[in-house]
């Protein structure tokens, strides 16, 4: 263990030394005329350009050597073989098995699991067909976190291609505004609800499910009609049937599928309903292609590894605190939020998998938005703020709308932002744009019009926004997170950090709802609850 820790410290030192040395001047790295070619990799319609990151061959070689000594390949093989990689919960992480095609060679110990996955896929297809045949036109996914974001991301990306007469809606938040905003537009007889919860115990989802049931009853549906409009997707099927979901409407998945890695599982059921099973399989195929790539490509050309290395370089080498994901495609608006959960819930930790404090920073704050709109919001700070924020730009080459000039303008904007972040503008250049370079006001203005430049970005260009490329993109990010986590010594598959707030909410809720005050809270929390109670009773 201490040997591993020493190797991780060596890696952090390597990253710091690189950041202060050859990586410090990103623009200088472009002296190599082959840079763009060297640092871009394409997998199945997903082109990733890392040239505007401070990578060079020496860094990658040294990091690959340390990765070898940290047994990173073995870590990947453990994942694919279904070994316990989530030690604190005693579980494997089987998301890659979900996208193994039927004809693939399955590791001996996972053959049964894989057969179960294929059977569930058939069940998903059949159930989707039955719901459509029964006149269901809107499927409402009630789920939160990993039981919401994956299907929501993919649905919103592909919504224009939904099968005729089939729509999805999503409610995650316990905020009644969220549920009512959806229910308001529904015909209860043409709607059904998917209760998506791995644990089947999540407050938000259970509450939304109960309110949706009450709403159906209030609209005159009898118990049987309500039951026929419920589907459960869960790793706890018994809890779902106890709740009142008919057994033939319960779709299962394994405890070894983490919420934020679950879009490939029965959690993707709404996608099968909306797009058909073939397109869901294309999503899985895109992800499987990445699994193959990450498993077999040498680290020097391995996108999972290179993306992880870039992230670690930002955090541990340069100390950049956050990472912005900016999508230049309205259909991908949900991607920043999706990646925020994937990365921050997986690697936002202060101790390693042995419980020892990390000697270096872990996951950045992941945030972002949709270009070009955000160019008129936070890009000011990206270009001239005191923090350097690495950016991931994501767009698609082909679009389905009929306004090609708009698309050219969109992509020109994205390319310009990345180029501007890199190039910057010197004081001399800014001053040269002034009419009177001796005028004090012009000098002050020129100083404010300086762009430091040298700011890193990654560009991901999909051929098209389609199931296969989406699968590729999402799986790439999963592997990046896993490999970064293993390099840092983190267990990326647990999330103890979400527990405390849930526990305290359980203690506070009776008081908030009008019960007796609960002792032991700080005065600020007590004052909030009392003020809320007083306001509610007026
Ligand atoms: O926020 C914690 C979390 O456990 C996520 O990891 C998970 O995706 C989400 O809650 C929903 O959990 P469940 O699917 O069990 O309802």
Tab-separated table of C-alpha atoms in Angstrom, residues 193-439:
chain	number	residue	atom	x	y	z
A	193	UNK	CA	-44.987	5.981	-14.926
A	194	UNK	CA	-41.604	4.309	-14.640
A	195	UNK	CA	-40.474	4.140	-11.029
A	196	UNK	CA	-36.727	4.078	-11.633
A	197	UNK	CA	-34.769	3.452	-8.468
A	198	UNK	CA	-31.962	1.016	-7.893
A	199	UNK	CA	-32.635	0.978	-4.152
A	200	UNK	CA	-36.376	1.549	-4.414
A	201	UNK	CA	-35.945	3.554	-1.252
A	202	UNK	CA	-35.096	7.020	-2.518
A	203	UNK	CA	-37.274	9.695	-0.924
A	204	UNK	CA	-37.804	11.773	-4.045
A	205	UNK	CA	-38.805	8.878	-6.269
A	206	UNK	CA	-41.116	7.234	-3.749
A	207	UNK	CA	-42.859	10.512	-3.018
A	208	UNK	CA	-43.311	11.349	-6.694
A	209	UNK	CA	-44.591	7.813	-7.329
A	210	UNK	CA	-47.168	8.053	-4.536
A	211	UNK	CA	-48.344	11.447	-5.778
A	212	UNK	CA	-48.564	10.192	-9.371
A	213	UNK	CA	-50.671	7.255	-8.173
A	214	UNK	CA	-52.920	9.596	-6.172
A	215	UNK	CA	-53.283	11.782	-9.278
A	216	UNK	CA	-54.357	8.815	-11.412
A	217	UNK	CA	-56.874	7.734	-8.767
A	218	UNK	CA	-58.194	11.303	-8.526
A	219	UNK	CA	-58.766	11.157	-12.284
A	220	UNK	CA	-60.998	8.150	-11.929
A	221	UNK	CA	-58.647	5.248	-12.651
A	222	UNK	CA	-59.288	2.191	-10.506
A	223	UNK	CA	-56.578	0.255	-8.700
A	224	UNK	CA	-56.031	-2.190	-11.528
A	225	UNK	CA	-55.872	0.562	-14.149
A	226	UNK	CA	-53.295	2.368	-12.024
A	227	UNK	CA	-51.213	-0.787	-11.564
A	228	UNK	CA	-51.205	-1.325	-15.336
A	229	UNK	CA	-49.662	2.143	-15.668
A	230	UNK	CA	-46.755	1.470	-13.352
A	231	UNK	CA	-43.377	0.047	-14.339
A	232	UNK	CA	-40.518	-0.422	-11.885
A	233	UNK	CA	-36.840	-0.519	-12.758
A	234	UNK	CA	-34.856	-1.586	-9.750
A	235	UNK	CA	-32.277	-3.864	-8.190
A	236	UNK	CA	-34.862	-4.640	-5.445
A	237	UNK	CA	-37.779	-6.234	-7.296
A	238	UNK	CA	-39.476	-7.409	-4.102
A	239	UNK	CA	-39.745	-3.813	-2.868
A	240	UNK	CA	-41.370	-2.856	-6.170
A	241	UNK	CA	-44.024	-5.564	-6.044
A	242	UNK	CA	-44.737	-4.729	-2.399
A	243	UNK	CA	-45.273	-1.149	-3.568
A	244	UNK	CA	-47.944	-2.366	-5.969
A	245	UNK	CA	-46.149	-2.760	-9.288
A	246	UNK	CA	-47.310	-5.896	-11.129
A	247	UNK	CA	-44.468	-8.465	-11.247
A	248	UNK	CA	-44.560	-8.551	-15.068
A	249	UNK	CA	-43.882	-4.794	-15.039
A	250	UNK	CA	-40.740	-5.062	-12.908
A	251	UNK	CA	-37.451	-4.835	-14.774
A	252	UNK	CA	-34.409	-5.776	-12.772
A	253	UNK	CA	-30.758	-4.946	-12.831
A	254	UNK	CA	-27.814	-6.008	-10.746
A	255	UNK	CA	-26.679	-4.360	-7.509
A	256	UNK	CA	-23.279	-4.205	-9.192
A	257	UNK	CA	-24.524	-1.520	-11.615
A	258	UNK	CA	-23.849	1.893	-10.105
A	259	UNK	CA	-26.585	4.505	-10.561
A	260	UNK	CA	-24.427	6.865	-12.622
A	261	UNK	CA	-23.254	3.939	-14.777
A	262	UNK	CA	-26.722	2.510	-15.316
A	263	UNK	CA	-28.080	4.002	-18.543
A	264	UNK	CA	-27.078	0.752	-20.297
A	265	UNK	CA	-29.269	-1.331	-17.977
A	266	UNK	CA	-33.037	-1.555	-17.537
A	267	UNK	CA	-32.743	2.079	-16.415
A	268	UNK	CA	-32.634	2.672	-20.175
A	269	UNK	CA	-36.140	1.185	-20.526
A	270	UNK	CA	-37.763	4.530	-21.379
A	271	UNK	CA	-35.316	4.780	-24.288
A	272	UNK	CA	-36.398	1.384	-25.592
A	273	UNK	CA	-39.999	2.567	-25.431
A	274	UNK	CA	-39.221	5.875	-27.171
A	275	UNK	CA	-36.783	4.705	-29.859
A	276	UNK	CA	-37.088	0.932	-30.113
A	277	UNK	CA	-34.661	-1.723	-29.016
A	278	UNK	CA	-32.448	-1.521	-32.109
A	279	UNK	CA	-31.454	2.034	-31.372
A	280	UNK	CA	-30.873	1.150	-27.746
A	281	UNK	CA	-28.567	-1.607	-28.966
A	282	UNK	CA	-26.725	0.960	-31.099
A	283	UNK	CA	-26.121	2.991	-27.929
A	284	UNK	CA	-24.697	-0.144	-26.305
A	285	UNK	CA	-22.562	-0.868	-29.387
A	286	UNK	CA	-21.031	2.586	-29.292
A	287	UNK	CA	-20.083	2.050	-25.672
A	288	UNK	CA	-18.742	-1.428	-26.376
A	289	UNK	CA	-16.440	-0.022	-29.075
A	290	UNK	CA	-14.926	2.218	-26.405
A	291	UNK	CA	-14.549	-0.719	-24.023
A	292	UNK	CA	-12.536	-2.493	-26.712
A	293	UNK	CA	-10.456	0.585	-27.433
A	294	UNK	CA	-9.644	1.289	-23.789
A	295	UNK	CA	-8.750	-2.323	-23.193
A	296	UNK	CA	-6.457	-2.726	-26.176
A	297	UNK	CA	-5.024	0.636	-27.285
A	298	UNK	CA	-1.547	1.458	-25.983
A	299	UNK	CA	-1.658	4.159	-23.328
A	300	UNK	CA	-0.079	6.629	-25.797
A	301	UNK	CA	-3.176	6.428	-28.033
A	302	UNK	CA	-5.672	5.340	-25.414
A	303	UNK	CA	-8.405	7.942	-25.090
A	304	UNK	CA	-9.568	6.756	-21.674
A	305	UNK	CA	-6.045	7.082	-20.354
A	306	UNK	CA	-5.226	10.353	-22.127
A	307	UNK	CA	-8.441	12.012	-20.939
A	308	UNK	CA	-7.744	10.838	-17.385
A	309	UNK	CA	-4.185	12.114	-17.607
A	310	UNK	CA	-5.368	15.509	-18.826
A	311	UNK	CA	-7.783	15.757	-15.899
A	312	UNK	CA	-5.099	14.841	-13.398
A	313	UNK	CA	-2.714	17.285	-15.013
A	314	UNK	CA	-5.271	20.055	-14.507
A	315	UNK	CA	-5.985	19.200	-10.873
A	316	UNK	CA	-2.719	17.828	-9.527
A	317	UNK	CA	-0.276	19.545	-11.881
A	318	UNK	CA	-1.710	23.021	-12.447
A	319	UNK	CA	-4.212	23.081	-9.548
A	320	UNK	CA	-7.155	24.226	-11.697
A	321	UNK	CA	-10.234	23.959	-9.467
A	322	UNK	CA	-12.963	23.414	-12.035
A	323	UNK	CA	-13.712	22.090	-15.476
A	324	UNK	CA	-16.348	23.501	-17.820
A	325	UNK	CA	-18.240	21.364	-20.320
A	326	UNK	CA	-19.677	23.529	-23.084
A	327	UNK	CA	-21.845	21.845	-25.670
A	328	UNK	CA	-22.404	23.531	-29.012
A	329	UNK	CA	-25.576	21.610	-29.665
A	330	UNK	CA	-28.856	22.345	-27.939
A	331	UNK	CA	-29.732	18.657	-28.007
A	332	UNK	CA	-26.814	17.911	-25.693
A	333	UNK	CA	-27.801	20.510	-23.100
A	334	UNK	CA	-28.015	17.848	-20.424
A	335	UNK	CA	-24.424	16.660	-20.922
A	336	UNK	CA	-22.742	19.037	-18.414
A	337	UNK	CA	-25.141	17.896	-15.699
A	338	UNK	CA	-24.657	14.256	-16.624
A	339	UNK	CA	-20.875	14.549	-16.483
A	340	UNK	CA	-21.108	16.534	-13.279
A	341	UNK	CA	-22.736	13.600	-11.534
A	342	UNK	CA	-20.511	11.031	-13.198
A	343	UNK	CA	-17.306	12.762	-12.246
A	344	UNK	CA	-18.097	14.489	-8.967
A	345	UNK	CA	-20.044	11.636	-7.379
A	346	UNK	CA	-17.415	9.145	-8.517
A	347	UNK	CA	-14.170	10.949	-7.729
A	348	UNK	CA	-15.114	13.836	-5.431
A	349	UNK	CA	-13.446	12.266	-2.428
A	350	UNK	CA	-10.815	13.158	0.158
A	351	UNK	CA	-9.585	9.705	1.090
A	352	UNK	CA	-8.371	6.777	-0.981
A	353	UNK	CA	-9.951	3.334	-1.156
A	354	UNK	CA	-8.093	2.410	2.053
A	355	UNK	CA	-9.474	5.428	3.902
A	356	UNK	CA	-6.148	7.279	3.852
A	357	UNK	CA	-6.279	11.043	3.159
A	358	UNK	CA	-5.367	11.914	-0.419
A	359	UNK	CA	-2.185	13.956	-0.692
A	360	UNK	CA	-3.470	15.685	-3.845
A	361	UNK	CA	-6.739	17.195	-5.047
A	362	UNK	CA	-9.458	14.911	-6.455
A	363	UNK	CA	-12.306	15.654	-8.897
A	364	UNK	CA	-12.743	19.237	-10.087
A	365	UNK	CA	-16.029	21.072	-9.923
A	366	UNK	CA	-17.677	20.119	-13.225
A	367	UNK	CA	-20.120	22.615	-14.644
A	368	UNK	CA	-21.023	24.145	-17.972
A	369	UNK	CA	-23.716	25.128	-20.392
A	370	UNK	CA	-24.734	25.495	-24.007
A	371	UNK	CA	-22.828	27.543	-26.576
A	372	UNK	CA	-23.227	30.056	-27.992
A	373	UNK	CA	-25.539	31.306	-25.236
A	374	UNK	CA	-22.947	30.952	-22.484
A	375	UNK	CA	-20.447	32.998	-24.499
A	376	UNK	CA	-22.617	35.911	-23.379
A	377	UNK	CA	-22.511	34.791	-19.759
A	378	UNK	CA	-19.489	33.099	-18.220
A	379	UNK	CA	-16.987	33.172	-21.091
A	380	UNK	CA	-15.789	36.577	-19.907
A	381	UNK	CA	-14.364	34.819	-16.837
A	382	UNK	CA	-13.030	31.906	-18.877
A	383	UNK	CA	-10.981	34.317	-20.986
A	384	UNK	CA	-9.924	36.885	-18.413
A	385	UNK	CA	-10.759	35.554	-14.937
A	386	UNK	CA	-8.028	34.829	-12.396
A	387	UNK	CA	-8.761	31.074	-12.378
A	388	UNK	CA	-7.864	29.025	-15.412
A	389	UNK	CA	-10.850	26.826	-16.258
A	390	UNK	CA	-10.115	24.021	-18.718
A	391	UNK	CA	-12.992	23.609	-21.163
A	392	UNK	CA	-14.368	20.584	-22.953
A	393	UNK	CA	-16.134	21.646	-26.132
A	394	UNK	CA	-18.613	19.179	-27.627
A	395	UNK	CA	-20.421	19.479	-30.967
A	396	UNK	CA	-21.632	17.456	-33.938
A	397	UNK	CA	-20.566	17.844	-37.577
A	398	UNK	CA	-23.908	16.901	-39.116
A	399	UNK	CA	-27.271	18.139	-37.986
A	400	UNK	CA	-30.751	17.230	-39.008
A	401	UNK	CA	-32.289	20.717	-39.111
A	402	UNK	CA	-32.639	22.681	-42.328
A	403	UNK	CA	-30.559	25.743	-41.423
A	404	UNK	CA	-27.000	24.850	-42.459
A	405	UNK	CA	-25.766	28.433	-42.205
A	406	UNK	CA	-26.702	28.405	-38.527
A	407	UNK	CA	-24.657	25.303	-38.006
A	408	UNK	CA	-21.596	26.775	-39.704
A	409	UNK	CA	-21.923	29.833	-37.468
A	410	UNK	CA	-22.287	27.629	-34.402
A	411	UNK	CA	-19.177	25.611	-35.160
A	412	UNK	CA	-17.202	28.734	-36.102
A	413	UNK	CA	-18.064	30.135	-32.694
A	414	UNK	CA	-16.868	27.015	-30.926
A	415	UNK	CA	-13.618	26.870	-32.887
A	416	UNK	CA	-13.074	30.588	-32.257
A	417	UNK	CA	-13.526	30.257	-28.502
A	418	UNK	CA	-11.046	27.399	-28.263
A	419	UNK	CA	-8.566	29.284	-30.464
A	420	UNK	CA	-8.992	32.470	-28.438
A	421	UNK	CA	-8.442	30.646	-25.149
A	422	UNK	CA	-5.213	29.284	-26.570
A	423	UNK	CA	-3.950	32.299	-28.462
A	424	UNK	CA	-4.876	35.169	-26.150
A	425	UNK	CA	-3.981	38.752	-26.952
A	426	UNK	CA	-0.856	40.504	-25.693
A	427	UNK	CA	-0.687	44.018	-24.304
A	428	UNK	CA	1.257	45.147	-27.383
A	429	UNK	CA	-1.472	43.756	-29.645
A	430	UNK	CA	-4.193	45.410	-27.591
A	431	UNK	CA	-2.358	48.740	-27.576
A	432	UNK	CA	-1.801	48.541	-31.316
A	433	UNK	CA	-5.573	48.608	-31.731
A	434	UNK	CA	-5.767	51.979	-29.979
A	435	UNK	CA	-5.577	55.183	-32.004
A	436	UNK	CA	-3.363	57.040	-29.535
A	437	UNK	CA	-0.973	54.649	-27.785
A	438	UNK	CA	0.250	57.440	-25.511
A	439	UNK	CA	-3.193	58.339	-24.191
